[in-house]
Amino acid sequence: MNRREWLYGVGLAAGTGVGWSNAETQPVPGSKSAPLPLSQYEPKSMLQVHETAVERAKFPVIDFHTHISVAAKSEKGVALSAERQYLGTPQELLAVMDRKNIRLMVNLTGGYEKGLAEAVQKYDRSYPGRFLTFTEPSYSHFKAGDYPRLQAQAIEQAHQDGARGLKILKTLGLYLRENITSGTLVKIDDPRFDPMWDACGQLNMPVAMHVSDPVAFFMPTDRFNERYEELNNHPDWSFHDHDFPSNAELLAARNQVIAKHPKTTFVTLHFGNFSENLHNVAENLDRYPNMYVDMAARIGELGRQPYTSKKFFDKYQDRILFATDATPHGDEFPQQVFNDKLYEIYYRFLETDDEYFDYAPAKIPPQGRWRIYGIQLPDPILQKVYHDNAARLLRI
Ligand SMILES: [Zn+2]
């Protein structure tokens, strides 16, 4: 279904849904006597512009950022068990991958210990060349006196068990506390993690690092917030107030880590976690040669600044990795649910000059009320972003 058909579908739904105005005594939403609730506002664009269907990527793709497995148990934002929960079977993933020209999916949340070994067996080893798995820190051991050494050893063990990199969730900086789930927040550049970062460098395991979140999540959830609806739907995503550091403080602490461990490669996820300010991301890339970015769940941001994005992709074409944050059956988050549509939108953004299209398959744009524009990258850049940059970091 193209967007016009989709919009037509919505139009029909809205048309039949006006039942609320049947009773003539009831005010019609949107009229002067009854303001239209924001949640019911679904404007349909009257713009008639060219639409390109990109069903397959032009070149084979490595999706550097997906979540095929997640921790079976977590508390207050901290994963507390090695045990994994699997969100998609290899067969259902491979079917979409083959249709969409995805050569390889990187499952970042592979966990550690037994859970990691199981995930590697289930995907990487059963379907060689199609899946790779990253490990994660075991924060449940954080209180141990020799945690820094234990955690570095755990990285070595994970490497032996087949992990190809380390994933850091925003747990570090926003959830992990001195007593794991209580006490003061642990800083991203806490020296207790230094041996872990160094171990990753020694073992050539890239660190996929998510710190902070969209800037709007650090602002009050009020009428000025550009992501008001999203925060209203997910109040726990707000980091405004309480004892949370600011976005700037989190990024500064992350930069300290990158600067202090120049032999370790850091892929700062979600476009360096500052896609609202590509100038800042560029400055950091210039400053830190061991820093890379992935584009997961940020085409909504990149596509609303197409001129700046296109220049950025040109200048930093060796430092950007294709990624989606795809989560099988993650239907609550339309911008990252793993399916054909998700990839078609990413490909359309990267490969075409289409204008003003939806960045997620959803009735209401889930990450802010705007649409995006394609940046039509030339083939050599597409090849690097889709595949070669990730292949180099993953040593495949
Ligand atoms: Zn993610």
PDB file of N, CA and C and ligand atoms in Angstrom, residues 65-67 108-109 167 169 210 269-270 294 296-297 324-327 336, ligand 1:
ATOM      1  N   HIS A  65      21.627  -2.341  14.307  1.00  0.00           N
ATOM      2  CA  HIS A  65      20.970  -2.085  15.596  1.00  0.00           C
ATOM      3  C   HIS A  65      19.576  -2.702  15.616  1.00  0.00           C
ATOM      4  N   THR A  66      19.490  -3.918  16.139  1.00  0.00           N
ATOM      5  CA  THR A  66      18.182  -4.550  16.301  1.00  0.00           C
ATOM      6  C   THR A  66      18.121  -5.211  17.681  1.00  0.00           C
ATOM      7  N   HIS A  67      16.917  -5.562  18.054  1.00  0.00           N
ATOM      8  CA  HIS A  67      16.705  -6.221  19.351  1.00  0.00           C
ATOM      9  C   HIS A  67      15.912  -7.496  19.128  1.00  0.00           C
ATOM     10  N   LEU A 108      21.773  -6.441  19.265  1.00  0.00           N
ATOM     11  CA  LEU A 108      22.621  -5.771  20.263  1.00  0.00           C
ATOM     12  C   LEU A 108      22.391  -6.285  21.678  1.00  0.00           C
ATOM     13  N   THR A 109      21.146  -6.642  21.985  1.00  0.00           N
ATOM     14  CA  THR A 109      20.837  -6.997  23.367  1.00  0.00           C
ATOM     15  C   THR A 109      20.910  -8.522  23.576  1.00  0.00           C
ATOM     16  N   LYS A 167      27.105  -3.828  23.993  1.00  0.00           N
ATOM     17  CA  LYS A 167      26.017  -2.851  23.918  1.00  0.00           C
ATOM     18  C   LYS A 167      25.825  -2.190  25.273  1.00  0.00           C
ATOM     19  N   LEU A 169      23.081   0.165  27.061  1.00  0.00           N
ATOM     20  CA  LEU A 169      21.768   0.803  27.016  1.00  0.00           C
ATOM     21  C   LEU A 169      21.836   2.111  27.799  1.00  0.00           C
ATOM     22  N   HIS A 210      24.321   3.695  23.683  1.00  0.00           N
ATOM     23  CA  HIS A 210      23.152   4.581  23.736  1.00  0.00           C
ATOM     24  C   HIS A 210      23.214   5.341  25.050  1.00  0.00           C
ATOM     25  N   LEU A 269      24.955   5.417  19.286  1.00  0.00           N
ATOM     26  CA  LEU A 269      23.707   5.034  18.618  1.00  0.00           C
ATOM     27  C   LEU A 269      22.789   6.243  18.463  1.00  0.00           C
ATOM     28  N   HIS A 270      21.773   6.049  17.637  1.00  0.00           N
ATOM     29  CA  HIS A 270      20.785   7.112  17.411  1.00  0.00           C
ATOM     30  C   HIS A 270      21.456   8.428  17.020  1.00  0.00           C
ATOM     31  N   ASP A 294      25.270   5.480  14.521  1.00  0.00           N
ATOM     32  CA  ASP A 294      24.270   4.731  13.756  1.00  0.00           C
ATOM     33  C   ASP A 294      23.021   5.598  13.647  1.00  0.00           C
ATOM     34  N   ALA A 296      19.767   4.585  13.845  1.00  0.00           N
ATOM     35  CA  ALA A 296      18.567   3.890  14.309  1.00  0.00           C
ATOM     36  C   ALA A 296      17.526   4.840  14.905  1.00  0.00           C
ATOM     37  N   ALA A 297      16.303   4.657  14.471  1.00  0.00           N
ATOM     38  CA  ALA A 297      15.140   5.376  15.008  1.00  0.00           C
ATOM     39  C   ALA A 297      15.296   6.887  14.948  1.00  0.00           C
ATOM     40  N   THR A 324      18.242   0.421  12.425  1.00  0.00           N
ATOM     41  CA  THR A 324      16.816   0.762  12.551  1.00  0.00           C
ATOM     42  C   THR A 324      16.257   0.709  13.972  1.00  0.00           C
ATOM     43  N   ASP A 325      16.929  -0.036  14.873  1.00  0.00           N
ATOM     44  CA  ASP A 325      16.344  -0.306  16.193  1.00  0.00           C
ATOM     45  C   ASP A 325      15.196  -1.310  16.075  1.00  0.00           C
ATOM     46  N   ALA A 326      15.172  -2.083  14.982  1.00  0.00           N
ATOM     47  CA  ALA A 326      14.043  -2.978  14.732  1.00  0.00           C
ATOM     48  C   ALA A 326      13.831  -3.961  15.879  1.00  0.00           C
ATOM     49  N   THR A 327      12.572  -4.059  16.271  1.00  0.00           N
ATOM     50  CA  THR A 327      12.175  -4.941  17.367  1.00  0.00           C
ATOM     51  C   THR A 327      11.004  -5.782  16.880  1.00  0.00           C
ATOM     52  N   GLN A 336       9.792   1.521  15.097  1.00  0.00           N
ATOM     53  CA  GLN A 336      10.841   0.512  15.141  1.00  0.00           C
ATOM     54  C   GLN A 336      10.334  -0.933  15.082  1.00  0.00           C
TER      55      GLN A 336
HETATM   56 ZN    ZN B   1      17.823   0.110  20.513  1.00  0.00          ZN
END
